[in-house]
Amino acid sequence: MDNDEHARALVDRARRGDDAAARELIRELYPLVAKIVRGYHSRHAAEEDLAQMVFVKVFQHLDQYSGKAPVSHWVSRIAVNTCRSQLAAEKVRPELRESDLSEEQVALIQNLAATTAEVAPDQKFAARDLVEKLLATLKPVERLVLDMIYLQERSVAEVQKLTGWSAAKVKVSAFRARQKLRKRIGTLI
Amino acid sequence: MNRDEIMHRLFRAAADAEPTAAEMPFGFDTRVLAAARSAPASGGIALLARRIALIALAVIALAGIGTYRASISDSDAMSEYAMADNAIQNNLGE
């Protein structure tokens, strides 16, 4: 949400029981929450269900919002924590084999290995799907960090603000995740 | 071919193909507000437990102070008894 003052005003009104303000707050924050939820690539819970869990927590703890951080940061931290605890049970992460890839994805990875050219525009959706399959093999924290840094193109400082994690945690998680993905890509080439 | 380079090109392409911003599903806000009102806040029990613990601590502290004061007043009384007893003994001795 760009206008934090507006968001704070909505929070104040929602605290006083203003239904219209609460609905407006949900509408404005939905894209932010949906992005975070999508970044976790949950296999069991639907995105909409996870987003609903996040918003329920936001409204249950609305009185605890101190106003020190922007509303969007507070909400994104709740989203990150909700997704993490939800995904903690999903310990089994699928292994990715070449047989799991579509023909288009196999051609894409072979093309990437054979040339230094960027991915053709018509292969970008296959690339997206392949990246999501690769991310699904990582731990939830690693998934989210790579999603935010590489797919949402956020800086480490932004990831820190949104998650509440230290710069070291963000960097170490990204480093480990990259190492794992390098290995996985090696098995696919 | 450098795997790092492959990974970065793959991520760049995937970032370009980011799905369009999610639109809020119809009725989502109504469902959220209804669920938030019906489900008790998870912090409710913790808050209640914290309050009970604080009250218990206050009672323990008050009881402690009371016991301490009682023990002080008891020792004063004991010393008064000892003085009186000593005086009586002295008088009897004379």
Short mmCIF file of C-alpha atoms in Angstrom, two decimals:
data_model
loop_
_atom_site.label_atom_id
_atom_site.label_comp_id
_atom_site.label_asym_id
_atom_site.label_seq_id
_atom_site.Cartn_x
_atom_site.Cartn_y
_atom_site.Cartn_z
CA MET A 1 0.00 0.00 0.00
CA ASP A 2 1.61 3.30 -1.07
CA ASN A 3 -0.31 5.57 1.23
CA ASP A 4 0.49 4.39 4.71
CA GLU A 5 -1.42 7.27 6.29
CA HIS A 6 -4.55 6.08 4.52
CA ALA A 7 -3.91 2.51 5.71
CA ARG A 8 -3.43 3.71 9.30
CA ALA A 9 -6.68 5.64 9.10
CA LEU A 10 -8.43 2.48 7.86
CA VAL A 11 -6.90 0.48 10.74
CA ASP A 12 -8.17 3.08 13.25
CA ARG A 13 -11.66 2.99 11.78
CA ALA A 14 -11.66 -0.83 11.62
CA ARG A 15 -10.65 -0.95 15.30
CA ARG A 16 -13.73 1.12 16.12
CA GLY A 17 -15.87 -1.46 14.32
CA ASP A 18 -16.21 0.28 10.95
CA ASP A 19 -17.04 -2.58 8.56
CA ALA A 20 -16.52 -0.53 5.40
CA ALA A 21 -13.00 0.43 6.50
CA ALA A 22 -12.18 -3.22 7.30
CA ARG A 23 -13.35 -4.29 3.84
CA GLU A 24 -11.33 -1.52 2.17
CA LEU A 25 -8.26 -2.56 4.15
CA ILE A 26 -8.63 -6.17 2.95
CA ARG A 27 -9.09 -5.01 -0.67
CA GLU A 28 -5.97 -2.83 -0.53
CA LEU A 29 -3.76 -5.38 1.20
CA TYR A 30 -4.93 -8.43 -0.76
CA PRO A 31 -2.33 -8.18 -3.59
CA LEU A 32 0.51 -7.93 -1.06
CA VAL A 33 -0.71 -10.92 0.96
CA ALA A 34 -1.44 -12.95 -2.19
CA LYS A 35 2.12 -12.37 -3.43
CA ILE A 36 3.63 -13.61 -0.17
CA VAL A 37 1.31 -16.60 -0.01
CA ARG A 38 2.13 -17.46 -3.63
CA GLY A 39 5.84 -17.17 -2.83
CA TYR A 40 5.55 -20.07 -0.41
CA HIS A 41 4.19 -22.41 -3.10
CA SER A 42 2.18 -24.47 -0.65
CA ARG A 43 1.20 -27.85 -2.03
CA HIS A 44 -1.58 -28.57 0.45
CA ALA A 45 -3.31 -25.31 1.30
CA ALA A 46 -4.94 -23.29 -1.44
CA GLU A 47 -3.65 -19.72 -1.85
CA GLU A 48 -7.05 -18.31 -1.02
CA ASP A 49 -7.29 -20.33 2.22
CA LEU A 50 -3.84 -19.21 3.34
CA ALA A 51 -4.67 -15.59 2.49
CA GLN A 52 -7.87 -15.89 4.54
CA MET A 53 -5.92 -17.26 7.52
CA VAL A 54 -3.56 -14.28 7.27
CA PHE A 55 -6.37 -11.71 7.22
CA VAL A 56 -8.21 -13.39 10.09
CA LYS A 57 -5.04 -13.08 12.17
CA VAL A 58 -4.65 -9.45 11.11
CA PHE A 59 -8.15 -8.59 12.33
CA GLN A 60 -7.84 -10.63 15.51
CA HIS A 61 -4.66 -8.72 16.41
CA LEU A 62 -5.62 -5.31 15.06
CA ASP A 63 -5.49 -3.86 18.58
CA GLN A 64 -1.87 -4.93 18.88
CA TYR A 65 -0.73 -2.85 15.89
CA SER A 66 1.54 -0.28 17.54
CA GLY A 67 1.96 2.00 14.53
CA LYS A 68 5.77 1.84 14.65
CA ALA A 69 6.07 0.10 11.28
CA PRO A 70 3.98 0.77 8.17
CA VAL A 71 0.75 -1.25 8.05
CA SER A 72 1.96 -3.15 4.98
CA HIS A 73 5.11 -4.32 6.80
CA TRP A 74 3.11 -5.42 9.84
CA VAL A 75 0.69 -7.36 7.66
CA SER A 76 3.44 -8.94 5.58
CA ARG A 77 5.17 -10.19 8.73
CA ILE A 78 1.93 -11.79 9.86
CA ALA A 79 1.63 -13.34 6.37
CA VAL A 80 5.19 -14.68 6.47
CA ASN A 81 4.73 -16.18 9.95
CA THR A 82 1.34 -17.69 9.08
CA CYS A 83 2.71 -19.30 5.92
CA ARG A 84 5.77 -20.59 7.74
CA SER A 85 3.78 -22.26 10.49
CA GLN A 86 1.31 -23.62 7.96
CA LEU A 87 4.09 -25.09 5.85
CA ALA A 88 6.09 -26.42 8.79
CA ALA A 89 4.04 -29.61 8.54
CA GLU A 90 4.92 -30.01 4.88
CA LYS A 91 8.29 -31.56 5.61
CA VAL A 92 8.37 -33.83 2.59
CA ARG A 93 9.61 -31.87 -0.36
CA PRO A 94 9.26 -33.43 -3.78
CA GLU A 95 12.40 -34.39 -5.65
CA LEU A 96 12.56 -33.12 -9.19
CA ARG A 97 13.57 -35.53 -11.93
CA GLU A 98 13.80 -35.02 -15.67
CA SER A 99 10.73 -37.23 -16.07
CA ASP A 100 8.73 -34.64 -14.07
CA LEU A 101 9.39 -31.98 -16.70
CA SER A 102 7.30 -31.32 -19.77
CA GLU A 103 8.88 -31.63 -23.21
CA GLU A 104 8.98 -27.86 -23.44
CA GLN A 105 10.80 -27.61 -20.10
CA VAL A 106 13.33 -30.27 -21.12
CA ALA A 107 13.99 -28.34 -24.34
CA LEU A 108 14.29 -25.12 -22.36
CA ILE A 109 16.86 -26.46 -19.91
CA GLN A 110 18.85 -28.05 -22.73
CA ASN A 111 18.75 -24.80 -24.64
CA LEU A 112 19.96 -22.88 -21.56
CA ALA A 113 22.84 -25.34 -21.17
CA ALA A 114 23.83 -25.22 -24.84
CA THR A 115 23.75 -21.47 -25.45
CA THR A 116 24.30 -18.20 -23.59
CA ALA A 117 21.15 -16.65 -25.08
CA GLU A 118 18.29 -15.40 -22.92
CA VAL A 119 15.09 -17.45 -22.82
CA ALA A 120 12.83 -16.81 -25.81
CA PRO A 121 9.62 -14.89 -24.99
CA ASP A 122 7.44 -17.87 -25.94
CA GLN A 123 9.30 -20.06 -23.42
CA LYS A 124 8.95 -17.71 -20.46
CA PHE A 125 5.84 -19.36 -19.04
CA ALA A 126 7.57 -22.76 -19.26
CA ALA A 127 10.51 -21.15 -17.43
CA ARG A 128 8.15 -19.85 -14.75
CA ASP A 129 6.60 -23.27 -14.29
CA LEU A 130 10.04 -24.91 -14.12
CA VAL A 131 11.24 -22.39 -11.52
CA GLU A 132 8.15 -23.06 -9.41
CA LYS A 133 8.86 -26.80 -9.58
CA LEU A 134 12.46 -26.16 -8.54
CA LEU A 135 11.38 -23.87 -5.68
CA ALA A 136 8.94 -26.51 -4.42
CA THR A 137 11.95 -28.73 -3.64
CA LEU A 138 13.35 -26.15 -1.18
CA LYS A 139 12.56 -25.36 2.43
CA PRO A 140 9.76 -22.79 2.92
CA VAL A 141 12.13 -20.04 4.09
CA GLU A 142 14.48 -20.61 1.15
CA ARG A 143 11.52 -20.67 -1.22
CA LEU A 144 10.25 -17.34 0.02
CA VAL A 145 13.64 -15.65 -0.02
CA LEU A 146 14.39 -16.71 -3.61
CA ASP A 147 10.86 -15.82 -4.70
CA MET A 148 11.19 -12.32 -3.23
CA ILE A 149 14.72 -11.68 -4.50
CA TYR A 150 14.56 -13.22 -7.97
CA LEU A 151 10.90 -13.35 -8.97
CA GLN A 152 9.60 -10.24 -7.19
CA GLU A 153 13.01 -8.56 -7.71
CA ARG A 154 13.21 -7.15 -4.18
CA SER A 155 16.42 -6.09 -2.46
CA VAL A 156 17.74 -7.80 0.68
CA ALA A 157 16.72 -4.69 2.67
CA GLU A 158 13.15 -4.96 1.37
CA VAL A 159 12.99 -8.68 2.21
CA GLN A 160 14.23 -7.80 5.69
CA LYS A 161 11.48 -5.22 6.17
CA LEU A 162 8.76 -7.53 4.90
CA THR A 163 9.82 -10.61 6.84
CA GLY A 164 11.39 -9.10 9.94
CA TRP A 165 14.44 -11.35 9.45
CA SER A 166 18.04 -10.20 9.79
CA ALA A 167 20.13 -9.43 6.69
CA ALA A 168 22.34 -12.39 7.60
CA LYS A 169 19.39 -14.78 7.67
CA VAL A 170 18.13 -13.53 4.29
CA LYS A 171 21.58 -13.77 2.69
CA VAL A 172 22.41 -17.18 4.16
CA SER A 173 19.00 -18.61 3.15
CA ALA A 174 19.44 -17.25 -0.39
CA PHE A 175 22.98 -18.66 -0.58
CA ARG A 176 21.91 -22.13 0.58
CA ALA A 177 18.90 -22.12 -1.73
CA ARG A 178 21.07 -21.15 -4.71
CA GLN A 179 23.50 -23.96 -3.89
CA LYS A 180 20.67 -26.49 -3.78
CA LEU A 181 19.17 -25.22 -7.03
CA ARG A 182 22.56 -25.38 -8.74
CA LYS A 183 22.74 -29.06 -7.82
CA ARG A 184 19.17 -29.72 -8.96
CA ILE A 185 19.81 -27.97 -12.28
CA GLY A 186 22.96 -30.08 -12.65
CA THR A 187 20.88 -33.25 -12.42
CA LEU A 188 18.49 -31.97 -15.09
CA ILE A 189 21.12 -30.97 -17.68
CA MET B 1 28.11 -24.26 -19.04
CA ASN B 2 28.09 -22.45 -15.69
CA ARG B 3 25.07 -23.62 -13.66
CA ASP B 4 24.90 -20.27 -11.91
CA GLU B 5 24.49 -18.53 -15.24
CA ILE B 6 21.79 -21.02 -16.30
CA MET B 7 19.94 -20.44 -13.03
CA HIS B 8 20.05 -16.67 -13.38
CA ARG B 9 18.75 -16.72 -16.95
CA LEU B 10 16.00 -19.11 -15.86
CA PHE B 11 14.98 -16.80 -13.00
CA ARG B 12 15.07 -13.70 -15.22
CA ALA B 13 12.73 -15.40 -17.69
CA ALA B 14 10.46 -16.60 -14.87
CA ALA B 15 10.31 -13.10 -13.38
CA ASP B 16 9.17 -11.73 -16.77
CA ALA B 17 6.35 -14.27 -16.82
CA GLU B 18 5.03 -13.30 -13.40
CA PRO B 19 1.30 -13.97 -13.16
CA THR B 20 -0.89 -10.90 -13.14
CA ALA B 21 -1.66 -9.35 -9.75
CA ALA B 22 -4.11 -11.49 -7.86
CA GLU B 23 -7.63 -10.12 -7.72
CA MET B 24 -9.50 -10.52 -4.50
CA PRO B 25 -12.04 -13.38 -4.89
CA PHE B 26 -15.69 -12.40 -4.68
CA GLY B 27 -16.97 -12.40 -1.10
CA PHE B 28 -13.47 -12.85 0.34
CA ASP B 29 -13.76 -9.80 2.64
CA THR B 30 -17.10 -11.02 4.02
CA ARG B 31 -15.64 -14.46 4.74
CA VAL B 32 -12.59 -12.93 6.48
CA LEU B 33 -14.67 -10.65 8.71
CA ALA B 34 -17.08 -13.44 9.62
CA ALA B 35 -14.21 -15.82 10.46
CA ALA B 36 -12.37 -13.15 12.49
CA ARG B 37 -15.50 -12.49 14.57
CA SER B 38 -16.43 -16.14 15.12
CA ALA B 39 -12.97 -17.51 15.95
CA PRO B 40 -11.54 -16.43 19.29
CA ALA B 41 -8.15 -14.77 19.02
CA SER B 42 -5.38 -17.31 19.57
CA GLY B 43 -3.71 -14.86 21.95
CA GLY B 44 -6.81 -14.84 24.20
CA ILE B 45 -5.80 -17.86 26.25
CA ALA B 46 -2.21 -16.66 26.52
CA LEU B 47 -3.44 -13.25 27.67
CA LEU B 48 -5.71 -14.85 30.29
CA ALA B 49 -2.87 -17.08 31.52
CA ARG B 50 -0.58 -14.04 31.77
CA ARG B 51 -3.17 -12.14 33.81
CA ILE B 52 -3.68 -15.10 36.15
CA ALA B 53 0.08 -15.44 36.61
CA LEU B 54 0.41 -11.72 37.40
CA ILE B 55 -2.41 -11.86 39.97
CA ALA B 56 -0.84 -14.99 41.52
CA LEU B 57 2.53 -13.22 41.75
CA ALA B 58 0.89 -10.21 43.42
CA VAL B 59 -0.84 -12.48 45.98
CA ILE B 60 2.45 -14.31 46.70
CA ALA B 61 4.25 -10.98 47.14
CA LEU B 62 1.56 -9.66 49.53
CA ALA B 63 1.60 -12.91 51.50
CA GLY B 64 5.39 -12.70 51.70
CA ILE B 65 5.30 -9.14 52.99
CA GLY B 66 2.60 -10.09 55.52
CA THR B 67 4.63 -13.04 56.82
CA TYR B 68 7.77 -10.92 57.09
CA ARG B 69 5.96 -8.17 59.03
CA ALA B 70 4.35 -10.74 61.29
CA SER B 71 7.72 -12.32 62.02
CA ILE B 72 9.20 -8.87 62.87
CA SER B 73 6.32 -8.03 65.22
CA ASP B 74 6.63 -11.51 66.79
CA SER B 75 10.30 -10.96 67.53
CA ASP B 76 9.48 -7.54 69.08
CA ALA B 77 6.88 -9.18 71.27
CA MET B 78 9.34 -11.89 72.22
CA SER B 79 11.96 -9.33 73.25
CA GLU B 80 9.29 -7.45 75.28
CA TYR B 81 8.39 -10.69 77.03
CA ALA B 82 12.07 -11.37 77.71
CA MET B 83 12.56 -7.86 79.21
CA ALA B 84 9.48 -8.24 81.43
CA ASP B 85 10.59 -11.69 82.48
CA ASN B 86 14.06 -10.38 83.28
CA ALA B 87 12.62 -7.52 85.39
CA ILE B 88 10.39 -9.92 87.32
CA GLN B 89 13.32 -12.23 87.95
CA ASN B 90 15.40 -9.28 89.19
CA ASN B 91 12.59 -8.09 91.50
CA LEU B 92 12.10 -11.57 92.90
CA GLY B 93 15.82 -11.86 93.45
CA GLU B 94 15.84 -8.67 95.53
#
